[in-house]
PDB file of C-alpha atoms and ligand atoms in Angstrom:
ATOM      1  CA  MET A   1     101.770 133.192 127.494  1.00 87.00           C
ATOM      2  CA  ARG A   2     100.377 129.924 126.167  1.00 94.00           C
ATOM      3  CA  PHE A   3     102.416 128.086 123.539  1.00 97.00           C
ATOM      4  CA  THR A   4     102.162 124.388 122.797  1.00 98.00           C
ATOM      5  CA  VAL A   5     104.709 122.210 121.033  1.00 98.00           C
ATOM      6  CA  ALA A   6     103.249 118.846 119.990  1.00 98.00           C
ATOM      7  CA  ILE A   7     105.731 116.063 119.203  1.00 98.00           C
ATOM      8  CA  ASP A   8     104.506 112.731 117.876  1.00 98.00           C
ATOM      9  CA  GLY A   9     106.130 109.638 116.430  1.00 97.00           C
ATOM     10  CA  PRO A  10     107.065 106.037 117.120  1.00 97.00           C
ATOM     11  CA  ALA A  11     109.118 104.717 120.047  1.00 93.00           C
ATOM     12  CA  ALA A  12     112.827 105.574 120.195  1.00 93.00           C
ATOM     13  CA  ALA A  13     112.702 108.030 117.290  1.00 96.00           C
ATOM     14  CA  GLY A  14     114.033 110.847 119.500  1.00 96.00           C
ATOM     15  CA  LYS A  15     110.829 112.562 120.676  1.00 97.00           C
ATOM     16  CA  GLY A  16     111.894 112.585 124.303  1.00 96.00           C
ATOM     17  CA  THR A  17     115.367 113.960 123.610  1.00 96.00           C
ATOM     18  CA  ILE A  18     114.002 116.694 121.347  1.00 98.00           C
ATOM     19  CA  GLY A  19     111.106 117.491 123.688  1.00 98.00           C
ATOM     20  CA  HIS A  20     113.407 117.823 126.664  1.00 98.00           C
ATOM     21  CA  ALA A  21     115.844 120.081 124.806  1.00 98.00           C
ATOM     22  CA  VAL A  22     113.083 122.325 123.406  1.00 98.00           C
ATOM     23  CA  ALA A  23     111.483 122.639 126.840  1.00 98.00           C
ATOM     24  CA  GLU A  24     114.800 123.566 128.405  1.00 98.00           C
ATOM     25  CA  LYS A  25     115.657 126.100 125.706  1.00 98.00           C
ATOM     26  CA  PHE A  26     112.374 128.018 126.024  1.00 97.00           C
ATOM     27  CA  GLY A  27     111.598 127.362 129.697  1.00 97.00           C
ATOM     28  CA  PHE A  28     108.481 125.322 128.803  1.00 98.00           C
ATOM     29  CA  ALA A  29     107.123 122.444 130.890  1.00 98.00           C
ATOM     30  CA  HIS A  30     107.519 118.982 129.311  1.00 97.00           C
ATOM     31  CA  LEU A  31     105.150 116.009 129.504  1.00 97.00           C
ATOM     32  CA  ASP A  32     106.085 112.571 128.178  1.00 97.00           C
ATOM     33  CA  THR A  33     102.518 111.354 127.635  1.00 98.00           C
ATOM     34  CA  GLY A  34     103.720 107.778 127.055  1.00 97.00           C
ATOM     35  CA  LEU A  35     104.335 107.622 130.804  1.00 97.00           C
ATOM     36  CA  LEU A  36     100.603 107.983 131.438  1.00 98.00           C
ATOM     37  CA  TYR A  37      99.847 104.942 129.280  1.00 98.00           C
ATOM     38  CA  ARG A  38     102.786 103.094 130.821  1.00 98.00           C
ATOM     39  CA  ALA A  39     101.447 103.804 134.330  1.00 98.00           C
ATOM     40  CA  VAL A  40      98.070 102.351 133.283  1.00 98.00           C
ATOM     41  CA  GLY A  41      99.848  99.362 131.703  1.00 98.00           C
ATOM     42  CA  ALA A  42     101.856  98.783 134.891  1.00 98.00           C
ATOM     43  CA  ARG A  43      98.658  98.748 136.974  1.00 98.00           C
ATOM     44  CA  VAL A  44      97.118  96.232 134.537  1.00 98.00           C
ATOM     45  CA  LEU A  45     100.190  93.996 134.887  1.00 98.00           C
ATOM     46  CA  ARG A  46      99.487  94.098 138.641  1.00 97.00           C
ATOM     47  CA  GLY A  47      95.973  92.775 138.015  1.00 98.00           C
ATOM     48  CA  GLU A  48      93.823  95.905 137.673  1.00 98.00           C
ATOM     49  CA  ARG A  49      91.293  96.507 134.915  1.00 98.00           C
ATOM     50  CA  ALA A  50      92.477  99.015 132.328  1.00 98.00           C
ATOM     51  CA  ILE A  51      89.671 101.596 132.464  1.00 98.00           C
ATOM     52  CA  GLU A  52      89.532 101.638 136.260  1.00 98.00           C
ATOM     53  CA  ALA A  53      93.319 101.942 136.345  1.00 98.00           C
ATOM     54  CA  ALA A  54      93.243 104.952 133.996  1.00 98.00           C
ATOM     55  CA  LEU A  55      90.566 106.660 136.095  1.00 98.00           C
ATOM     56  CA  ALA A  56      92.512 106.007 139.293  1.00 97.00           C
ATOM     57  CA  LEU A  57      95.913 107.364 138.165  1.00 97.00           C
ATOM     58  CA  THR A  58      97.587 109.754 140.586  1.00 94.00           C
ATOM     59  CA  PRO A  59     100.888 111.658 140.404  1.00 92.00           C
ATOM     60  CA  ASP A  60     102.384 108.850 142.514  1.00 94.00           C
ATOM     61  CA  ASP A  61     102.012 106.509 139.528  1.00 96.00           C
ATOM     62  CA  LEU A  62     104.490 108.672 137.620  1.00 94.00           C
ATOM     63  CA  ALA A  63     106.893 109.264 140.501  1.00 92.00           C
ATOM     64  CA  THR A  64     109.271 106.442 139.524  1.00 90.00           C
ATOM     65  CA  PRO A  65     109.504 106.632 135.722  1.00 90.00           C
ATOM     66  CA  ASP A  66     112.389 104.154 135.521  1.00 87.00           C
ATOM     67  CA  VAL A  67     110.214 101.239 136.628  1.00 91.00           C
ATOM     68  CA  LEU A  68     107.817 102.162 133.829  1.00 95.00           C
ATOM     69  CA  ARG A  69     110.537 102.061 131.172  1.00 88.00           C
ATOM     70  CA  THR A  70     110.708  98.279 130.682  1.00 87.00           C
ATOM     71  CA  PRO A  71     109.747  96.350 127.495  1.00 87.00           C
ATOM     72  CA  GLU A  72     106.925  94.555 129.371  1.00 92.00           C
ATOM     73  CA  VAL A  73     105.373  97.808 130.524  1.00 95.00           C
ATOM     74  CA  ALA A  74     105.813  99.296 127.025  1.00 93.00           C
ATOM     75  CA  GLN A  75     103.822  96.480 125.413  1.00 93.00           C
ATOM     76  CA  ALA A  76     101.159  96.677 128.156  1.00 96.00           C
ATOM     77  CA  ALA A  77     100.938 100.446 127.574  1.00 97.00           C
ATOM     78  CA  SER A  78     100.469  99.950 123.854  1.00 94.00           C
ATOM     79  CA  LYS A  79      97.654  97.450 124.552  1.00 96.00           C
ATOM     80  CA  VAL A  80      95.718  99.663 126.982  1.00 97.00           C
ATOM     81  CA  ALA A  81      96.200 102.611 124.591  1.00 97.00           C
ATOM     82  CA  VAL A  82      93.852 100.896 122.111  1.00 96.00           C
ATOM     83  CA  ILE A  83      90.905 101.265 124.524  1.00 97.00           C
ATOM     84  CA  PRO A  84      88.945 104.493 123.821  1.00 97.00           C
ATOM     85  CA  GLU A  85      87.795 104.858 127.474  1.00 98.00           C
ATOM     86  CA  VAL A  86      91.400 104.720 128.646  1.00 98.00           C
ATOM     87  CA  ARG A  87      92.336 107.486 126.191  1.00 98.00           C
ATOM     88  CA  ASP A  88      89.313 109.544 127.308  1.00 98.00           C
ATOM     89  CA  ALA A  89      90.311 109.231 130.955  1.00 98.00           C
ATOM     90  CA  LEU A  90      93.763 110.705 130.193  1.00 98.00           C
ATOM     91  CA  LEU A  91      92.623 113.458 127.841  1.00 98.00           C
ATOM     92  CA  GLU A  92      91.747 116.331 130.174  1.00 97.00           C
ATOM     93  CA  PHE A  93      94.989 116.082 132.118  1.00 96.00           C
ATOM     94  CA  GLN A  94      96.996 116.321 128.898  1.00 98.00           C
ATOM     95  CA  ARG A  95      94.956 119.262 127.555  1.00 98.00           C
ATOM     96  CA  ALA A  96      95.277 121.173 130.815  1.00 97.00           C
ATOM     97  CA  PHE A  97      99.018 120.587 130.764  1.00 97.00           C
ATOM     98  CA  ALA A  98      99.219 121.815 127.159  1.00 98.00           C
ATOM     99  CA  HIS A  99      97.396 125.048 127.948  1.00 97.00           C
ATOM    100  CA  ARG A 100      99.367 125.977 131.024  1.00 96.00           C
ATOM    101  CA  ILE A 101     100.754 129.471 131.189  1.00 95.00           C
ATOM    102  CA  GLY A 102     104.444 129.540 130.392  1.00 96.00           C
ATOM    103  CA  GLY A 103     104.344 127.101 127.482  1.00 97.00           C
ATOM    104  CA  ALA A 104     104.362 123.325 127.187  1.00 98.00           C
ATOM    105  CA  VAL A 105     105.908 120.545 125.167  1.00 98.00           C
ATOM    106  CA  LEU A 106     104.031 117.250 124.985  1.00 98.00           C
ATOM    107  CA  ASP A 107     105.343 114.157 123.267  1.00 98.00           C
ATOM    108  CA  GLY A 108     103.313 111.091 122.335  1.00 98.00           C
ATOM    109  CA  ARG A 109     101.394 109.588 119.435  1.00 97.00           C
ATOM    110  CA  ASP A 110      98.239 111.736 119.044  1.00 98.00           C
ATOM    111  CA  ILE A 111      99.253 115.115 120.436  1.00 98.00           C
ATOM    112  CA  GLY A 112      99.123 117.101 117.192  1.00 98.00           C
ATOM    113  CA  THR A 113      96.056 115.245 115.884  1.00 98.00           C
ATOM    114  CA  VAL A 114      93.758 114.774 118.920  1.00 97.00           C
ATOM    115  CA  ILE A 115      95.073 116.305 122.154  1.00 98.00           C
ATOM    116  CA  CYS A 116      96.270 119.653 120.795  1.00 98.00           C
ATOM    117  CA  PRO A 117      95.078 120.072 117.216  1.00 98.00           C
ATOM    118  CA  ARG A 118      95.762 123.818 117.519  1.00 97.00           C
ATOM    119  CA  ALA A 119      99.308 123.511 118.859  1.00 98.00           C
ATOM    120  CA  GLU A 120     101.532 126.338 117.607  1.00 98.00           C
ATOM    121  CA  VAL A 121     104.260 123.897 116.538  1.00 98.00           C
ATOM    122  CA  LYS A 122     103.790 120.261 115.522  1.00 98.00           C
ATOM    123  CA  LEU A 123     106.640 117.880 114.878  1.00 98.00           C
ATOM    124  CA  TYR A 124     106.506 114.273 113.722  1.00 98.00           C
ATOM    125  CA  VAL A 125     109.757 112.610 114.707  1.00 98.00           C
ATOM    126  CA  THR A 126     110.487 109.268 113.084  1.00 98.00           C
ATOM    127  CA  ALA A 127     113.359 106.910 112.145  1.00 98.00           C
ATOM    128  CA  SER A 128     113.675 103.458 110.587  1.00 98.00           C
ATOM    129  CA  ALA A 129     112.703 100.502 112.801  1.00 98.00           C
ATOM    130  CA  GLU A 130     116.276  99.173 112.621  1.00 98.00           C
ATOM    131  CA  VAL A 131     117.798 102.441 113.814  1.00 98.00           C
ATOM    132  CA  ARG A 132     115.267 102.670 116.636  1.00 98.00           C
ATOM    133  CA  ALA A 133     115.919  99.072 117.717  1.00 97.00           C
ATOM    134  CA  LYS A 134     119.655  99.811 117.743  1.00 97.00           C
ATOM    135  CA  ARG A 135     119.047 102.855 119.976  1.00 95.00           C
ATOM    136  CA  ARG A 136     117.024 100.699 122.366  1.00 92.00           C
ATOM    137  CA  MET A 137     119.904  98.177 122.409  1.00 95.00           C
ATOM    138  CA  ASP A 138     122.318 100.983 123.354  1.00 94.00           C
ATOM    139  CA  GLU A 139     120.013 102.094 126.177  1.00 89.00           C
ATOM    140  CA  PHE A 140     119.843  98.536 127.531  1.00 87.00           C
ATOM    141  CA  ALA A 141     123.641  98.246 127.310  1.00 92.00           C
ATOM    142  CA  GLU A 142     124.028 101.518 129.230  1.00 90.00           C
ATOM    143  CA  ARG A 143     121.860 100.106 132.000  1.00 84.00           C
ATOM    144  CA  GLY A 144     123.888  96.866 131.951  1.00 88.00           C
ATOM    145  CA  GLN A 145     120.915  94.856 130.626  1.00 83.00           C
ATOM    146  CA  GLU A 146     121.335  92.172 127.990  1.00 88.00           C
ATOM    147  CA  ALA A 147     119.089  92.216 124.950  1.00 90.00           C
ATOM    148  CA  ASP A 148     118.821  90.417 121.627  1.00 94.00           C
ATOM    149  CA  PHE A 149     118.608  92.679 118.532  1.00 97.00           C
ATOM    150  CA  GLU A 150     116.007  90.578 116.694  1.00 97.00           C
ATOM    151  CA  THR A 151     113.764  90.463 119.761  1.00 95.00           C
ATOM    152  CA  VAL A 152     114.050  94.227 120.295  1.00 94.00           C
ATOM    153  CA  LEU A 153     113.333  94.865 116.599  1.00 97.00           C
ATOM    154  CA  ALA A 154     110.271  92.575 116.696  1.00 96.00           C
ATOM    155  CA  ASP A 155     109.045  94.451 119.803  1.00 93.00           C
ATOM    156  CA  VAL A 156     109.497  97.824 118.068  1.00 95.00           C
ATOM    157  CA  ARG A 157     107.589  96.593 115.009  1.00 96.00           C
ATOM    158  CA  ALA A 158     104.761  95.036 117.050  1.00 94.00           C
ATOM    159  CA  ARG A 159     104.274  98.274 118.953  1.00 93.00           C
ATOM    160  CA  ASP A 160     104.433 100.398 115.772  1.00 96.00           C
ATOM    161  CA  ALA A 161     101.753  98.241 114.149  1.00 96.00           C
ATOM    162  CA  ARG A 162      99.432  98.340 117.186  1.00 94.00           C
ATOM    163  CA  ASP A 163      99.890 102.098 117.709  1.00 95.00           C
ATOM    164  CA  ALA A 164      99.417 102.989 114.020  1.00 96.00           C
ATOM    165  CA  ASP A 165      96.565 100.590 113.206  1.00 96.00           C
ATOM    166  CA  ARG A 166      94.241 101.228 116.153  1.00 95.00           C
ATOM    167  CA  ALA A 167      90.860 102.805 115.421  1.00 94.00           C
ATOM    168  CA  THR A 168      91.008 105.576 118.054  1.00 95.00           C
ATOM    169  CA  ALA A 169      93.694 108.267 117.857  1.00 96.00           C
ATOM    170  CA  PRO A 170      96.203 106.212 115.864  1.00 96.00           C
ATOM    171  CA  MET A 171      99.821 107.293 115.684  1.00 96.00           C
ATOM    172  CA  MET A 172     100.182 109.572 112.681  1.00 96.00           C
ATOM    173  CA  ALA A 173     101.568 112.881 111.552  1.00 97.00           C
ATOM    174  CA  ALA A 174      99.155 115.827 111.630  1.00 98.00           C
ATOM    175  CA  ASP A 175      98.687 117.432 108.212  1.00 97.00           C
ATOM    176  CA  ASP A 176     100.505 120.546 109.415  1.00 97.00           C
ATOM    177  CA  ALA A 177     103.360 118.746 111.204  1.00 98.00           C
ATOM    178  CA  LEU A 178     107.003 119.145 110.259  1.00 98.00           C
ATOM    179  CA  THR A 179     108.472 115.649 109.852  1.00 98.00           C
ATOM    180  CA  LEU A 180     111.982 114.992 111.147  1.00 98.00           C
ATOM    181  CA  ASP A 181     113.464 111.658 110.107  1.00 98.00           C
ATOM    182  CA  THR A 182     116.293 111.157 112.575  1.00 97.00           C
ATOM    183  CA  SER A 183     117.615 107.902 111.064  1.00 97.00           C
ATOM    184  CA  GLU A 184     120.751 109.616 109.847  1.00 96.00           C
ATOM    185  CA  MET A 185     120.696 112.761 111.947  1.00 96.00           C
ATOM    186  CA  THR A 186     122.626 113.526 115.083  1.00 95.00           C
ATOM    187  CA  ALA A 187     120.571 114.427 118.138  1.00 95.00           C
ATOM    188  CA  GLU A 188     122.096 117.927 117.986  1.00 97.00           C
ATOM    189  CA  ALA A 189     120.947 118.468 114.381  1.00 98.00           C
ATOM    190  CA  ALA A 190     117.419 117.250 115.162  1.00 98.00           C
ATOM    191  CA  ILE A 191     117.229 119.503 118.233  1.00 98.00           C
ATOM    192  CA  ALA A 192     118.449 122.472 116.181  1.00 98.00           C
ATOM    193  CA  GLU A 193     115.676 121.940 113.603  1.00 98.00           C
ATOM    194  CA  ALA A 194     113.049 121.674 116.309  1.00 98.00           C
ATOM    195  CA  ILE A 195     114.290 124.852 118.024  1.00 98.00           C
ATOM    196  CA  ALA A 196     114.275 126.688 114.696  1.00 98.00           C
ATOM    197  CA  ALA A 197     110.659 125.641 114.106  1.00 98.00           C
ATOM    198  CA  VAL A 198     109.645 127.043 117.506  1.00 98.00           C
ATOM    199  CA  GLN A 199     111.622 130.256 116.961  1.00 97.00           C
ATOM    200  CA  ALA A 200     109.963 130.774 113.570  1.00 96.00           C
ATOM    201  CA  LYS A 201     106.540 130.706 115.253  1.00 94.00           C
ATOM    202  CA  ARG A 202     107.442 132.748 118.287  1.00 88.00           C
ATOM    203  CA  GLY A 203     109.318 135.343 116.308  1.00 75.00           C
ATOM    204  CA  ALA A 204     112.317 135.018 118.627  1.00 56.00           C
TER     205      ALA A 204
HETATM  206  O1   DC B 301     106.160 106.855 124.145  1.00 69.26           O
HETATM  207  P1   DC B 301     106.144 105.519 124.900  1.00 69.26           P
HETATM  208  O2   DC B 301     106.990 104.480 124.219  1.00 69.26           O
HETATM  209  O3   DC B 301     106.514 105.668 126.348  1.00 69.26           O
HETATM  210  O4   DC B 301     104.599 105.042 124.835  1.00 69.26           O
HETATM  211  C1   DC B 301     104.149 103.810 125.333  1.00 69.26           C
HETATM  212  C2   DC B 301     102.870 103.425 124.636  1.00 69.26           C
HETATM  213  O5   DC B 301     101.812 104.308 125.030  1.00 69.26           O
HETATM  214  C3   DC B 301     102.893 103.495 123.126  1.00 69.26           C
HETATM  215  O6   DC B 301     103.296 102.271 122.539  1.00 69.26           O
HETATM  216  C4   DC B 301     101.467 103.848 122.745  1.00 69.26           C
HETATM  217  C5   DC B 301     100.928 104.578 123.938  1.00 69.26           C
HETATM  218  N1   DC B 301     100.815 106.022 123.738  1.00 69.26           N
HETATM  219  C6   DC B 301      99.690 106.491 123.075  1.00 69.26           C
HETATM  220  O7   DC B 301      98.880 105.691 122.619  1.00 69.26           O
HETATM  221  N2   DC B 301      99.463 107.825 122.947  1.00 69.26           N
HETATM  222  C7   DC B 301     100.378 108.706 123.433  1.00 69.26           C
HETATM  223  N3   DC B 301     100.125 110.027 123.304  1.00 69.26           N
HETATM  224  C8   DC B 301     101.545 108.254 124.078  1.00 69.26           C
HETATM  225  C9   DC B 301     101.744 106.886 124.197  1.00 69.26           C
END
């Protein structure tokens, strides 16, 4: 059985949490596509050229996701994501993942629009920039890292603008996506809506 759930939206809106929960509930595989761009960004921070880095990615690049989840790598990822050749280099891997037997959930920025325009379920998960910055602050606090709210908010806004305004595969909701604004929703409520959307399509 092939069944694809496409989840798009800005950083820290809850895509990962929802994607993980949906995948677990239905036994689907889950791909956080942001990690691919982060892995390219991390290679660029080490001095490589972006397109070559994207073409040279291996599973080892994704083996230690925590080192890819820093603000520096996030900004580098957002910058390399503007380059059409970088996006092209990552496309086939994502499509193959989406079509795997057993079902797949992919979260990112262009999954419902470009990578899987025929996904059975499309969600666009969003929240206000302030709420998302606050969530990032909480994540830093959990890891014992200090952060300044205004700086985190400026980072969130800079990344939103770059991801939404780029010419190739900009971040946006597909016409047939269900939008979930999680600004004032608990994670549980958002997960329940996502699961209901999948169940409605699967007839389960
Ligand atoms: O989801 P994330 O914060 O880990 O993504 C990091 C960056 O990668 C994001 O700012 C833009 C880029 N990205 C993208 O352009 N397309 C995707 N499908 C996923 C991420």
